[in-house]
PDB file of C-alpha atoms in Angstrom:
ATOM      1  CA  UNK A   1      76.251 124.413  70.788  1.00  0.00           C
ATOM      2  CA  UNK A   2      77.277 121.183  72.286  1.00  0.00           C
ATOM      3  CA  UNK A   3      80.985 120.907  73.072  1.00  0.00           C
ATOM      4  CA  UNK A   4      81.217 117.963  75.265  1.00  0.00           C
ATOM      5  CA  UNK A   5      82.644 119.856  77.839  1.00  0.00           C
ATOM      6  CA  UNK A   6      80.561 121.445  81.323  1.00  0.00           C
ATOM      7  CA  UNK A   7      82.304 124.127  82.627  1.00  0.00           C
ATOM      8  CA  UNK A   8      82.943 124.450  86.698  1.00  0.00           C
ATOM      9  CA  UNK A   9      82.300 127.997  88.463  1.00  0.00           C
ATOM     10  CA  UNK A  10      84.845 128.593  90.757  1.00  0.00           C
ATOM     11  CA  UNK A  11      84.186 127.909  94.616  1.00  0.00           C
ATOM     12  CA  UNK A  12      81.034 130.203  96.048  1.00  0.00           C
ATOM     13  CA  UNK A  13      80.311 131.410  92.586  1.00  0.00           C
ATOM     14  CA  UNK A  14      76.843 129.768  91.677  1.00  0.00           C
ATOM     15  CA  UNK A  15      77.156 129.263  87.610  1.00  0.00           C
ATOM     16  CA  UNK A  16      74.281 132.059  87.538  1.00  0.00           C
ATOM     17  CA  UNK A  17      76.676 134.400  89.433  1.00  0.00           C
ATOM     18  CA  UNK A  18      77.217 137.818  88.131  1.00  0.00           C
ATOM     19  CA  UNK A  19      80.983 137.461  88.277  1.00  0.00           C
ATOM     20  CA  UNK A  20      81.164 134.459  85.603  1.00  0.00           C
ATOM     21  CA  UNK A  21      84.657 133.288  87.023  1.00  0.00           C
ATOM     22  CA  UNK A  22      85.189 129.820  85.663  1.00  0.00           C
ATOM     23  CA  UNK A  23      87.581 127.593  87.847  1.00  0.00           C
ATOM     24  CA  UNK A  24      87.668 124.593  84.918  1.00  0.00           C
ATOM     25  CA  UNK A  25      86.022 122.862  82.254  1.00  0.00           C
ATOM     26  CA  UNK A  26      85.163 118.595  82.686  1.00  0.00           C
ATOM     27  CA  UNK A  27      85.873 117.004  79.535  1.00  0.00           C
ATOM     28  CA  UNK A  28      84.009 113.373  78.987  1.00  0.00           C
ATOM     29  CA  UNK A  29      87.937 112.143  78.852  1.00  0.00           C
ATOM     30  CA  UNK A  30      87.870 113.600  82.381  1.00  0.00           C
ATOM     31  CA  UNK A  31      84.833 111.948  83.293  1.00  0.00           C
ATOM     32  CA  UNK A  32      85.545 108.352  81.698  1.00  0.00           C
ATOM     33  CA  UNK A  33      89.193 108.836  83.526  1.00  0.00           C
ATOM     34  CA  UNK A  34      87.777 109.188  86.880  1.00  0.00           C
ATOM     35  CA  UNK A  35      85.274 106.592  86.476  1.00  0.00           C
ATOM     36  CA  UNK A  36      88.055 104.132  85.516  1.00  0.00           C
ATOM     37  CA  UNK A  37      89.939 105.049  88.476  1.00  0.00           C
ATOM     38  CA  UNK A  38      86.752 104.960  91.052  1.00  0.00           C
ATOM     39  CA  UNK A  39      85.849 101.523  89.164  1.00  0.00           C
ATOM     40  CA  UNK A  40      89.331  99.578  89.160  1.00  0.00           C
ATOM     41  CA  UNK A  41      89.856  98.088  92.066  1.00  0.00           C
ATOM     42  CA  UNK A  42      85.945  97.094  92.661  1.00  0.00           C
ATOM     43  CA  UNK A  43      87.129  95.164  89.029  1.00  0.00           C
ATOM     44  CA  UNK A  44      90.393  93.798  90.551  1.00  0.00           C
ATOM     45  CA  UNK A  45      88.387  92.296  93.275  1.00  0.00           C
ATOM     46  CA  UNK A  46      85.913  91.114  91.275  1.00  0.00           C
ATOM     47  CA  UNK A  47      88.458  89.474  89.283  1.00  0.00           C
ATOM     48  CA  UNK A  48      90.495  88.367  92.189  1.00  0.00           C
ATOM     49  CA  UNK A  49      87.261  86.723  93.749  1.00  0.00           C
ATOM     50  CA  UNK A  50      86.621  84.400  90.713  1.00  0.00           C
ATOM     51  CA  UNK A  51      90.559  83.545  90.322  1.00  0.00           C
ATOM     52  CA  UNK A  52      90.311  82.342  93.572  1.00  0.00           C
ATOM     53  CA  UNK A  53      86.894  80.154  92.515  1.00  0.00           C
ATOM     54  CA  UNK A  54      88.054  79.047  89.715  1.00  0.00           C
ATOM     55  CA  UNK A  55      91.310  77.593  91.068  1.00  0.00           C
ATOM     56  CA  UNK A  56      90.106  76.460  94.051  1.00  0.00           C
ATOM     57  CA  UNK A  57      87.086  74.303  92.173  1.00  0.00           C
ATOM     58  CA  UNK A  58      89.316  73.164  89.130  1.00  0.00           C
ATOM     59  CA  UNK A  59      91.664  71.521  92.005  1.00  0.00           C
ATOM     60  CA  UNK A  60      90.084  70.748  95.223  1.00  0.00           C
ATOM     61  CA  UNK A  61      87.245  68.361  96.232  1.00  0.00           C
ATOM     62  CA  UNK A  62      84.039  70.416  97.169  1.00  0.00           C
ATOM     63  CA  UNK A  63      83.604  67.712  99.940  1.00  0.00           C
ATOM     64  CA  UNK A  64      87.189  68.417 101.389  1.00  0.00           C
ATOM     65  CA  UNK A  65      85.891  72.239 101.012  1.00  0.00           C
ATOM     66  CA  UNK A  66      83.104  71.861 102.156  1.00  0.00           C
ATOM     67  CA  UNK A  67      84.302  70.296 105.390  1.00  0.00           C
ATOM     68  CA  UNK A  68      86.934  73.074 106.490  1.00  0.00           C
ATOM     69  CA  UNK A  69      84.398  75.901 105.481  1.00  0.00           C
ATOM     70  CA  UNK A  70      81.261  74.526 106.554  1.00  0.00           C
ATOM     71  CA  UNK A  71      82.321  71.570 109.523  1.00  0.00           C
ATOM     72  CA  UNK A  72      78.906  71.368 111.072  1.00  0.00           C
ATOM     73  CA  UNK A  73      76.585  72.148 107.862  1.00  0.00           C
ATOM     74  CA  UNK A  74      74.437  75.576 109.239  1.00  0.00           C
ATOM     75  CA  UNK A  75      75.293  77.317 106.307  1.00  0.00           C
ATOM     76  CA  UNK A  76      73.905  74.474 103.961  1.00  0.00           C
ATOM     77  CA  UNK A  77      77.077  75.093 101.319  1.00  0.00           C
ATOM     78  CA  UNK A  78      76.768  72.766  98.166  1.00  0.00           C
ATOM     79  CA  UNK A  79      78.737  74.860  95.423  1.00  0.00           C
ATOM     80  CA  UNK A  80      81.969  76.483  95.235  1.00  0.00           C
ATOM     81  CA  UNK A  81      79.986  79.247  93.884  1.00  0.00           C
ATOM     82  CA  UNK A  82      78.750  79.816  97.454  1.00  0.00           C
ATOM     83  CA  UNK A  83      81.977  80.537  98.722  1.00  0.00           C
ATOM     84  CA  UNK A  84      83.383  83.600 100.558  1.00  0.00           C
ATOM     85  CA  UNK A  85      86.901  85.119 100.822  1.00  0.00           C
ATOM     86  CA  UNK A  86      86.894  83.612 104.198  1.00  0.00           C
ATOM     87  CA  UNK A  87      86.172  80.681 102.725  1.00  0.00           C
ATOM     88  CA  UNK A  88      89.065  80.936 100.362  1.00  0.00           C
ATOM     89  CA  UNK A  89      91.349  81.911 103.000  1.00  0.00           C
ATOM     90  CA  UNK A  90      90.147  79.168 105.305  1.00  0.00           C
ATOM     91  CA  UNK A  91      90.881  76.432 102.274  1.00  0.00           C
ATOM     92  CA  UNK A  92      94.217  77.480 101.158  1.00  0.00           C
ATOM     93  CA  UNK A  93      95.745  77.889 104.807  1.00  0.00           C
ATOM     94  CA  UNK A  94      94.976  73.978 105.368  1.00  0.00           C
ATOM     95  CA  UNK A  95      98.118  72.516 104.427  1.00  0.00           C
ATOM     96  CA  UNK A  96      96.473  69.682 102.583  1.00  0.00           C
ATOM     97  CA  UNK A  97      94.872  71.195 100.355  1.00  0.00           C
ATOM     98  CA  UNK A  98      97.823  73.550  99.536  1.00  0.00           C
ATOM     99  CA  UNK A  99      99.609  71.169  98.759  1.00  0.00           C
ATOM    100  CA  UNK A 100      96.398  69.837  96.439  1.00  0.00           C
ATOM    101  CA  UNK A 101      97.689  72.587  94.552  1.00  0.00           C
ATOM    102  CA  UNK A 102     101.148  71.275  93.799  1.00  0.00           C
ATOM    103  CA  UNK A 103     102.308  75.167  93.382  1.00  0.00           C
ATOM    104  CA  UNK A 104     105.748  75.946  94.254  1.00  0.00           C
ATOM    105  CA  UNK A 105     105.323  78.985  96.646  1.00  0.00           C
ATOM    106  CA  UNK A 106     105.391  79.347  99.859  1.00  0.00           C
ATOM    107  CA  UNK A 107     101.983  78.764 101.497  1.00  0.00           C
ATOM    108  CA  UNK A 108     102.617  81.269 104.586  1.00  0.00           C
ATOM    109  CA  UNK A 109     103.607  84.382 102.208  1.00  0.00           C
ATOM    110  CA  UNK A 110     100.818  83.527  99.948  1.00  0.00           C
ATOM    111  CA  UNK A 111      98.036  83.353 103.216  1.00  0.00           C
ATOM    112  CA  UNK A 112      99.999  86.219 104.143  1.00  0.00           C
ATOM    113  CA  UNK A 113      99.366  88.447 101.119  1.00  0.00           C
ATOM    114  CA  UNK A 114      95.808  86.943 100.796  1.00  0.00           C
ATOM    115  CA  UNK A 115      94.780  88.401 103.876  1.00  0.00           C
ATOM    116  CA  UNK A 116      96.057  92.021 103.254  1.00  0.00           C
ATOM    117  CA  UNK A 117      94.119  92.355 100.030  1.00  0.00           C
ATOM    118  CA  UNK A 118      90.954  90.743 102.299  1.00  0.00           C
ATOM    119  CA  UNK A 119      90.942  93.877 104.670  1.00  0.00           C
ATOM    120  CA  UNK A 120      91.995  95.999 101.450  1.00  0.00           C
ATOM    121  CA  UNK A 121      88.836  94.214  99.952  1.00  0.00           C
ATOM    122  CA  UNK A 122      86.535  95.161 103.263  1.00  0.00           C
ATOM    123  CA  UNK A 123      87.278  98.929 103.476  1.00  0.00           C
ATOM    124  CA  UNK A 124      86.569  99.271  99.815  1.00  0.00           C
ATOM    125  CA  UNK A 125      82.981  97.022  99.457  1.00  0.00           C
ATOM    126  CA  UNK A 126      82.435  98.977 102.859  1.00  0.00           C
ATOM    127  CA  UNK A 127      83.298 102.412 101.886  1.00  0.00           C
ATOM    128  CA  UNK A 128      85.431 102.912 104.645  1.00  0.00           C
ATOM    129  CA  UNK A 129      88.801 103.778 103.821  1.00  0.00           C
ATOM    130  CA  UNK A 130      89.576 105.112  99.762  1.00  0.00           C
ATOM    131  CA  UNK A 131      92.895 105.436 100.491  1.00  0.00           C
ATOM    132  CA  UNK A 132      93.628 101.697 101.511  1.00  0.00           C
ATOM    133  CA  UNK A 133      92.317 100.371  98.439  1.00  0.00           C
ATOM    134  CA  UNK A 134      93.707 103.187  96.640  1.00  0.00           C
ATOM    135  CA  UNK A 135      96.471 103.429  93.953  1.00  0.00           C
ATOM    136  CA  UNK A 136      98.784 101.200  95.870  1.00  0.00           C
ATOM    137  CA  UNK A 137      96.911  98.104  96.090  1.00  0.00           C
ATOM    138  CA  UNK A 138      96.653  97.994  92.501  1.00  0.00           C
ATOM    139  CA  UNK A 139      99.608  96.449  91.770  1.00  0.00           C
ATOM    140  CA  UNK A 140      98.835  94.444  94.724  1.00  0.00           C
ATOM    141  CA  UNK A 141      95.269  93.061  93.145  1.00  0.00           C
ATOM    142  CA  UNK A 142      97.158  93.137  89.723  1.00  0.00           C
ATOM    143  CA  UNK A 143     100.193  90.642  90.947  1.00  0.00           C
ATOM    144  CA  UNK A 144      98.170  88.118  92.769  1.00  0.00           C
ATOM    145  CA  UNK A 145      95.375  88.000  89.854  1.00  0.00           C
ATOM    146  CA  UNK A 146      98.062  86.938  87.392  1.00  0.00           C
ATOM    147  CA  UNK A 147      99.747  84.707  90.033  1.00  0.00           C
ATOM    148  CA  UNK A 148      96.675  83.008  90.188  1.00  0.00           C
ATOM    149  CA  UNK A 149      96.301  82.998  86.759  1.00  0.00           C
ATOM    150  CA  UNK A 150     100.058  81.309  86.245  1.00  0.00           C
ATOM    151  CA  UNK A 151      99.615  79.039  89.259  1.00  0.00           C
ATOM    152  CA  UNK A 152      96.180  77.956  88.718  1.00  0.00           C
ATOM    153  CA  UNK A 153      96.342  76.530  85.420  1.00  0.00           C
TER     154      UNK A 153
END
C-alpha cells in the first residue's frame, strides 16, 4: 500500500536489518519543504539579477553602460542582457548614472548592501558556504528585490 511516506532506519541499521528500528518517516510535505528551502535563495537571486536588468535598461543608456563595463570593447557587450553583477555594481557606483536614476537613497548604502548580497550570491552559485546564503540573507534578497521593485518603476 502506498502511503506517501518512506520510512528512515535509524543510523547503522540498513532498512533490511533484523532489528527494524525506525528513526522517522519523510512525508512528501517534508520533501517539498526542504526543496523550497534548498531552492529559495537560488530564486531570490535569480530574481534579484533581473531587478537589477530591468532597472538598469528601463533607465540608463546601453552606450553610457556599455562604456563603464566594457571601456576598451574585449568583451564585445551589445545588450544589457549580457550583463554581470559586476557589471551592475560597476554602473550604479558611477555617480552619474545614479543619479540617472533620480531615486532618493543614498548611493553609498545602496553599493554597500549590493555588494554583500554579491559575495552572499558567490558562495551560494559556488557551493561554498550554505550558511552565508542561508536563512539570514533572505530577508536580505527579499528587501532589496522589492526596493528595486519600488525604486525602479
Amino acid at each position: 500500500m502506498d502511503l506517501g511516506i518512506c520510512v528512515v532506519p535509524s543510523p547503522g541499521n540498513p532498512s533490511h536489518d533484523q532489528t527494524n528500528q525506525i528513526a522517522g518517516i519523510i512525508t512528501v510535505a517534508d520533501v517539498a519543504a526542504e526543496y523550497g528551502a534548498t531552492a529559495r535563495p537560488f530564486l531570490l537571486i535569480g530574481d534579484l539579477d533581473r531587478q537589477l536588468r530591468r532597472v538598469i535598461s528601463e533607465s540608463l543608456d546601453l552606450a553610457g553602460v556599455i562604456a563603464l563595463c566594457d571601456p576598451d570593447g574585449r568583451r564585445k557587450l551589445s545588450g544589457f542582457d549580457q550583463l554581470s553583477y559586476g557589471d551592475y555594481q560597476q554602473v550604479l557606483s558611477n555617480q552619474e548614472q545614479w543619479d540617472k536614476l533620480g531615486w532618493p537613497l543614498d548611493r553609498k548604502s545602496f553599493i554597500a548592501r549590493l555588494d554583500e548580497l554579491r559575495e552572499i550570491r558567490n558562495e551560494l552559485m559556488h557551493f561554498n558556504d550554505k550558511d552565508k546564503a542561508g536563512d539570514s540573507a533572505i530577508p536580505m534578497l527579499r528587501n532589496m528585490i522589492e526596493l528595486l521593485r519600488e525604486h525602479g518603476g
